[in-house]
Coordinates of C-alpha atoms in Angstrom, one line a residue:
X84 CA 0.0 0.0 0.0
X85 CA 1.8 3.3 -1.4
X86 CA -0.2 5.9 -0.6
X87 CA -1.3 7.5 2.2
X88 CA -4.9 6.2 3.5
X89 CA -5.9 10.0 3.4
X90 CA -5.0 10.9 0.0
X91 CA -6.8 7.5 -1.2
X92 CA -10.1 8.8 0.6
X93 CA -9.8 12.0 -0.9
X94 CA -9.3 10.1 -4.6
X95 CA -12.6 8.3 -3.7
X96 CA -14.7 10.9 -2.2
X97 CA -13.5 12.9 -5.8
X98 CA -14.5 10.1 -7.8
X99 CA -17.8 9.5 -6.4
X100 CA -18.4 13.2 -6.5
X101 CA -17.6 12.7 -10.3
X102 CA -20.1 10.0 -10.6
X103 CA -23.3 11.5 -9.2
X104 CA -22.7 14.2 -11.6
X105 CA -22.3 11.4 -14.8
X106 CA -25.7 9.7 -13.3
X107 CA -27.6 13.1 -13.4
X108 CA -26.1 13.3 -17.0
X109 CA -27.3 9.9 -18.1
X110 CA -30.4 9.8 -16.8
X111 CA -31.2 13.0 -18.2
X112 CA -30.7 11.7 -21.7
X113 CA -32.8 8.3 -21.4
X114 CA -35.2 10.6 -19.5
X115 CA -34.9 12.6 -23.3
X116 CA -34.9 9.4 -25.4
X117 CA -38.2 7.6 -26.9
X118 CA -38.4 4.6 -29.2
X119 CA -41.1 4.2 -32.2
X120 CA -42.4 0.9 -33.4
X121 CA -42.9 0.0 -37.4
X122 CA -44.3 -3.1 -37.6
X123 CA -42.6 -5.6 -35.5
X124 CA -39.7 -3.3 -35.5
X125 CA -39.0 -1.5 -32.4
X126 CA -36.6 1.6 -32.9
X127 CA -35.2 4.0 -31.0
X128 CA -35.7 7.5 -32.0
X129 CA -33.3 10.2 -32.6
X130 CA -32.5 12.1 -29.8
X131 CA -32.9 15.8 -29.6
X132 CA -30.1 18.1 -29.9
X133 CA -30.5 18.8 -26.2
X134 CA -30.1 14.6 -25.2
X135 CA -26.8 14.6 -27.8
X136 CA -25.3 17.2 -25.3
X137 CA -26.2 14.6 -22.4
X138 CA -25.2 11.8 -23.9
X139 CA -21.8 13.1 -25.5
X140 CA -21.0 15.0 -21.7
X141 CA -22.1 11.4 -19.7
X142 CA -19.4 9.7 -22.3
X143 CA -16.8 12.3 -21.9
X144 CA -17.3 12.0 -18.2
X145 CA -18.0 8.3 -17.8
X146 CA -14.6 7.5 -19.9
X147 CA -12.6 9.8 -17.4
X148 CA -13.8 8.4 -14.8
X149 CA -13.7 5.2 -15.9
X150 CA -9.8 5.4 -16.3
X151 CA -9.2 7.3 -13.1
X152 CA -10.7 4.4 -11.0
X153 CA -9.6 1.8 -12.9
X154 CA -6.1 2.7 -11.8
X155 CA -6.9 2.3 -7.8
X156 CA -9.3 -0.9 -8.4
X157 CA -6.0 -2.5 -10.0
X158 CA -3.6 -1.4 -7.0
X159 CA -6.1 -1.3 -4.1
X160 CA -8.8 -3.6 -5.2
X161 CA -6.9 -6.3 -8.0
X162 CA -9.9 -9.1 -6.7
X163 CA -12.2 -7.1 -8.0
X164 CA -10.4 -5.5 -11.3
X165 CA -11.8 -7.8 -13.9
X166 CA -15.4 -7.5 -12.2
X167 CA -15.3 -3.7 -13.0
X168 CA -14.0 -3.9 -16.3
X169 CA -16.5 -6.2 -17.1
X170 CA -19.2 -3.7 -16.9
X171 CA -17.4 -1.2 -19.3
X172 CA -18.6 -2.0 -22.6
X173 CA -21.9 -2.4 -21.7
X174 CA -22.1 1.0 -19.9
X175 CA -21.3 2.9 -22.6
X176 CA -22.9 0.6 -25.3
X177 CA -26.6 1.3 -23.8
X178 CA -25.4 4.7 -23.3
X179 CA -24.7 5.1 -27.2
X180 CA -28.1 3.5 -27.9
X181 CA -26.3 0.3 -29.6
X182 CA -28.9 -2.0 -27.7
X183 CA -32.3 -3.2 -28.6
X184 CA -34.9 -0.4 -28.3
X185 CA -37.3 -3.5 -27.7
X186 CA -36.5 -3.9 -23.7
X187 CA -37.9 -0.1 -23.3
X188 CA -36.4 3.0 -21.7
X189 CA -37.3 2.0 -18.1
X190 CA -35.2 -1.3 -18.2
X191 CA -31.8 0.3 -20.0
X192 CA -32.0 2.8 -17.3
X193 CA -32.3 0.3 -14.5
X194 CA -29.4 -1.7 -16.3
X195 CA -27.7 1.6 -16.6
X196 CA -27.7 2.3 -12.6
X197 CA -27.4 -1.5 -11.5
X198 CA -23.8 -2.0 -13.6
X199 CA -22.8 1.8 -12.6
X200 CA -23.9 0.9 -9.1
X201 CA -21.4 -2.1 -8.9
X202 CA -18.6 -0.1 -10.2
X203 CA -18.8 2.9 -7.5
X204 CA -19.5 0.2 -4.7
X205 CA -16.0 -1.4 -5.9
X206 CA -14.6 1.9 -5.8
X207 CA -16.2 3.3 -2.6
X208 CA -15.3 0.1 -0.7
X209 CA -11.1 0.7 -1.4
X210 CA -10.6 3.0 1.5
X211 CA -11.9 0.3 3.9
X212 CA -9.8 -2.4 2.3
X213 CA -6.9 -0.3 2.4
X214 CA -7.2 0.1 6.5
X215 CA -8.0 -3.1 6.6
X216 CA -4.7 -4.4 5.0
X217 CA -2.5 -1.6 6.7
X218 CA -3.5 -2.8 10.4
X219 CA -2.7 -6.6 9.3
X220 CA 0.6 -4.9 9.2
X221 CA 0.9 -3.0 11.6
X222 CA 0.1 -5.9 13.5
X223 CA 2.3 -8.2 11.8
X224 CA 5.0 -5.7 12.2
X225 CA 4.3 -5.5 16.2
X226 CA 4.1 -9.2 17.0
X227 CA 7.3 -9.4 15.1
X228 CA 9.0 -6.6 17.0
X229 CA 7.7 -8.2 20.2
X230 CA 8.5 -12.0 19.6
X231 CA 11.6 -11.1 18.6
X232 CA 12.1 -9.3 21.7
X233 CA 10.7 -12.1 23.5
X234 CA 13.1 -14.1 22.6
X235 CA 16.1 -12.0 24.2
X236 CA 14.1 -12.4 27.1
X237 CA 13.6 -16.0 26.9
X238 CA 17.7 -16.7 26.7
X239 CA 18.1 -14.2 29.4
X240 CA 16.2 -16.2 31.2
X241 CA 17.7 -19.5 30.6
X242 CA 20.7 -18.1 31.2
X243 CA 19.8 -16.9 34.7
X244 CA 19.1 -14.0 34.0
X245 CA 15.8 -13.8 35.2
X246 CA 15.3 -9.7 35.7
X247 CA 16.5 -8.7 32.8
X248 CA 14.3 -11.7 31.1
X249 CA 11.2 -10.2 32.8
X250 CA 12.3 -6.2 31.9
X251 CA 12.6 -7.5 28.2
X252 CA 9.4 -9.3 28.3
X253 CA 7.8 -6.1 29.6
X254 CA 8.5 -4.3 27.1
X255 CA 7.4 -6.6 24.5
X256 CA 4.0 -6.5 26.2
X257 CA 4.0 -3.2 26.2
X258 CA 4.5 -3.0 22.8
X259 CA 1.8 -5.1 21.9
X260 CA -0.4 -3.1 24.5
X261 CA 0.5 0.0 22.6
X262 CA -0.4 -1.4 19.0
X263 CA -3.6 -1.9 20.2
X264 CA -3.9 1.3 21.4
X265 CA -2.9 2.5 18.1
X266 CA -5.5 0.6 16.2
X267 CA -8.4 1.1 18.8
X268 CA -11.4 2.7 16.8
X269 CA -11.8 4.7 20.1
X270 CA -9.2 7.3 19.2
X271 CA -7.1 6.0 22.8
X272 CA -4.9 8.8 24.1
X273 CA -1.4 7.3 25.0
X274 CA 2.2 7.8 25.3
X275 CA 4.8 5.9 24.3
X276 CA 6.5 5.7 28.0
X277 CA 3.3 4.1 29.2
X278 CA 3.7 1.3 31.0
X279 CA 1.3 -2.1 30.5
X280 CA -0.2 -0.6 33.7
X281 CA -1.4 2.2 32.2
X282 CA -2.1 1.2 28.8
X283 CA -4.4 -1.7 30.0
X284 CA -6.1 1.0 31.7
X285 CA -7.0 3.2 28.9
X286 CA -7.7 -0.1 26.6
X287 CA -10.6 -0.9 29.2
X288 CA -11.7 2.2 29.3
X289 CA -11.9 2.4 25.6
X290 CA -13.9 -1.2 26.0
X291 CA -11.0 -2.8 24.2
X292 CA -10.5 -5.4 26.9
X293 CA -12.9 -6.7 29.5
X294 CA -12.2 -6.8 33.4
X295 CA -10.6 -10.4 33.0
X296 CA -7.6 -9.3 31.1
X297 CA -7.5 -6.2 32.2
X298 CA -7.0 -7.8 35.8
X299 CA -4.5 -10.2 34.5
X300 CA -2.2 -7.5 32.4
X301 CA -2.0 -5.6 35.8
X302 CA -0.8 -8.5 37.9
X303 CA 1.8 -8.7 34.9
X304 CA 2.6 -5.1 35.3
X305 CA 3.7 -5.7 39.3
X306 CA 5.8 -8.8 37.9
X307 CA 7.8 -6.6 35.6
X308 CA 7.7 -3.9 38.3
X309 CA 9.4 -6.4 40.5
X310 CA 12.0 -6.7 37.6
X311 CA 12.9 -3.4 36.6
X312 CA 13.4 -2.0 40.1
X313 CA 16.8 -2.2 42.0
X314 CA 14.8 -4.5 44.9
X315 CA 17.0 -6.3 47.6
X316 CA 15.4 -9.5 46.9
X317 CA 15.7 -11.4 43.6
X318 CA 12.3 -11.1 41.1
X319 CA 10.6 -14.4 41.6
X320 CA 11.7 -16.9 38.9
X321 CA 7.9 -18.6 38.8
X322 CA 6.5 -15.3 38.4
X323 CA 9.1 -14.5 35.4
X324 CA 8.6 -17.2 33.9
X325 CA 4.7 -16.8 34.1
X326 CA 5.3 -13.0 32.6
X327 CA 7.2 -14.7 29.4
X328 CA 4.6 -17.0 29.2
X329 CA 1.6 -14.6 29.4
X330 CA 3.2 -11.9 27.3
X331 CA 3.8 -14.2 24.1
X332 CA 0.2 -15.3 24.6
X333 CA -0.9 -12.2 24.3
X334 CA 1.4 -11.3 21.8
X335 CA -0.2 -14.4 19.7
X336 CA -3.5 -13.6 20.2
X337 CA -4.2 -16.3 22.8
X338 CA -6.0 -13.9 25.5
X339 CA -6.9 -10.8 24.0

């Protein structure tokens, strides 16, 4: 994903501007258009001067915008690319009157908005997908960050050195804790030297978490607490142990 997410909304929101105003074009000219009948011959009838100004200004438009979206349904939306194109020729074909005058106005029109319809929802529906794919990697990003720093925690451990196991493990939790923060829908205020203390405070707050984890994350928080401070006693190894253990659960998805 290249661009910025706010620069693809403002694409969109132009685009869709510039469809509404191709829609009040085209249905302005079938609302101009009548068919006449000889025999068993239906035809359609040629348009007034006034309907060739609609129809050549909803072609002009429809062909622009046509090309302009085309371009983000192929990078943001490539599932969907051969769904939109497929709609293209027919568009403009009823809009050039190369269809059967038999089916009547009513039905071209209603053909007319159904195919246009699908095209703007494919459009429309890009910002979303491009959030959508930008917080799998933020997320990806974060859990790699964090395992990786679990990890160093988990040979620190092994290798006796059980606080600076649990202040590496900490901080992978907190990591994690802040991702979610940064994702929340609930606009979380937060700073980056917040400990998992905090931040499991403002993720309940923000309904993110329920009492259950929020309980457990700050029992964690005293465990790591325990770790970074210059205490006389030792951190307990069990509860260092449990803190690595918890933390990549979390980290994985396993409690949260």
């Amino acid at each position: 994903m290249s661009a910025p997410i706010d620069a693809i909304e403002q694409e969109v929101e132009r685009l869709e501007q510039d469809a509404r105003e191709i829609e009040e074009s085209y249905t302005e000219f079938f609302g101009q258009c009548s068919v006449e009948q000889n025999g068993l011959e239906v035809f359609w009838k040629t348009p007034p001067e006034s309907a060739s100004e609609n129809q050549r200004k909803a072609l002009h438009d429809y062909e622009l915008w046509y090309n302009s979206a085309r371009v983000l349904v192929s990078e943001y939306m490539s599932t969907r690319l051969t769904d939109f194109e497929a709609l293209y020729d027919d568009f403009k074909s009823r809009l050039q009157l190369n269809i059967s005058a038999k089916r009547g106005i009513k039905i071209v029109l209603d053909a007319q908005h159904s195919d246009f319809d699908t095209q703007r929802g494919i459009v429309n529906s890009i910002p979303a997908r491009v959030r959508v794919e930008e917080l799998k990697v933020r997320k990806q990003v974060s859990k790699d960050v964090s395992q990786g720093e679990l990890d160093k925690a988990r040979d620190l451990f092994d290798n006796g050195e059980v606080r600076a196991g649990g202040v590496i493990a900490g901080i992978a939790l907190e990591r994690y804790l802040l991702m979610l923060c940064q994702n929340s829908d609930s606009d979380i205020e937060y700073n980056y030297n917040d400990g998992i203390s905090a931040l499991a405070q403002k993720l309940y707050e923000a309904d993110e978490i329920d009492s259950s984890p929020y309980s457990h994350l700050q029992h964690l928080a005293t465990i790591r607490a325990d770790c970074a401070h210059a205490n006389e006693v030792e951190p307990d190894e069990s509860d260092v142990r449990r803190l690595l253990e918890d933390a990549e659960d979390y980290i994985r998805g396993r409690k949260i």
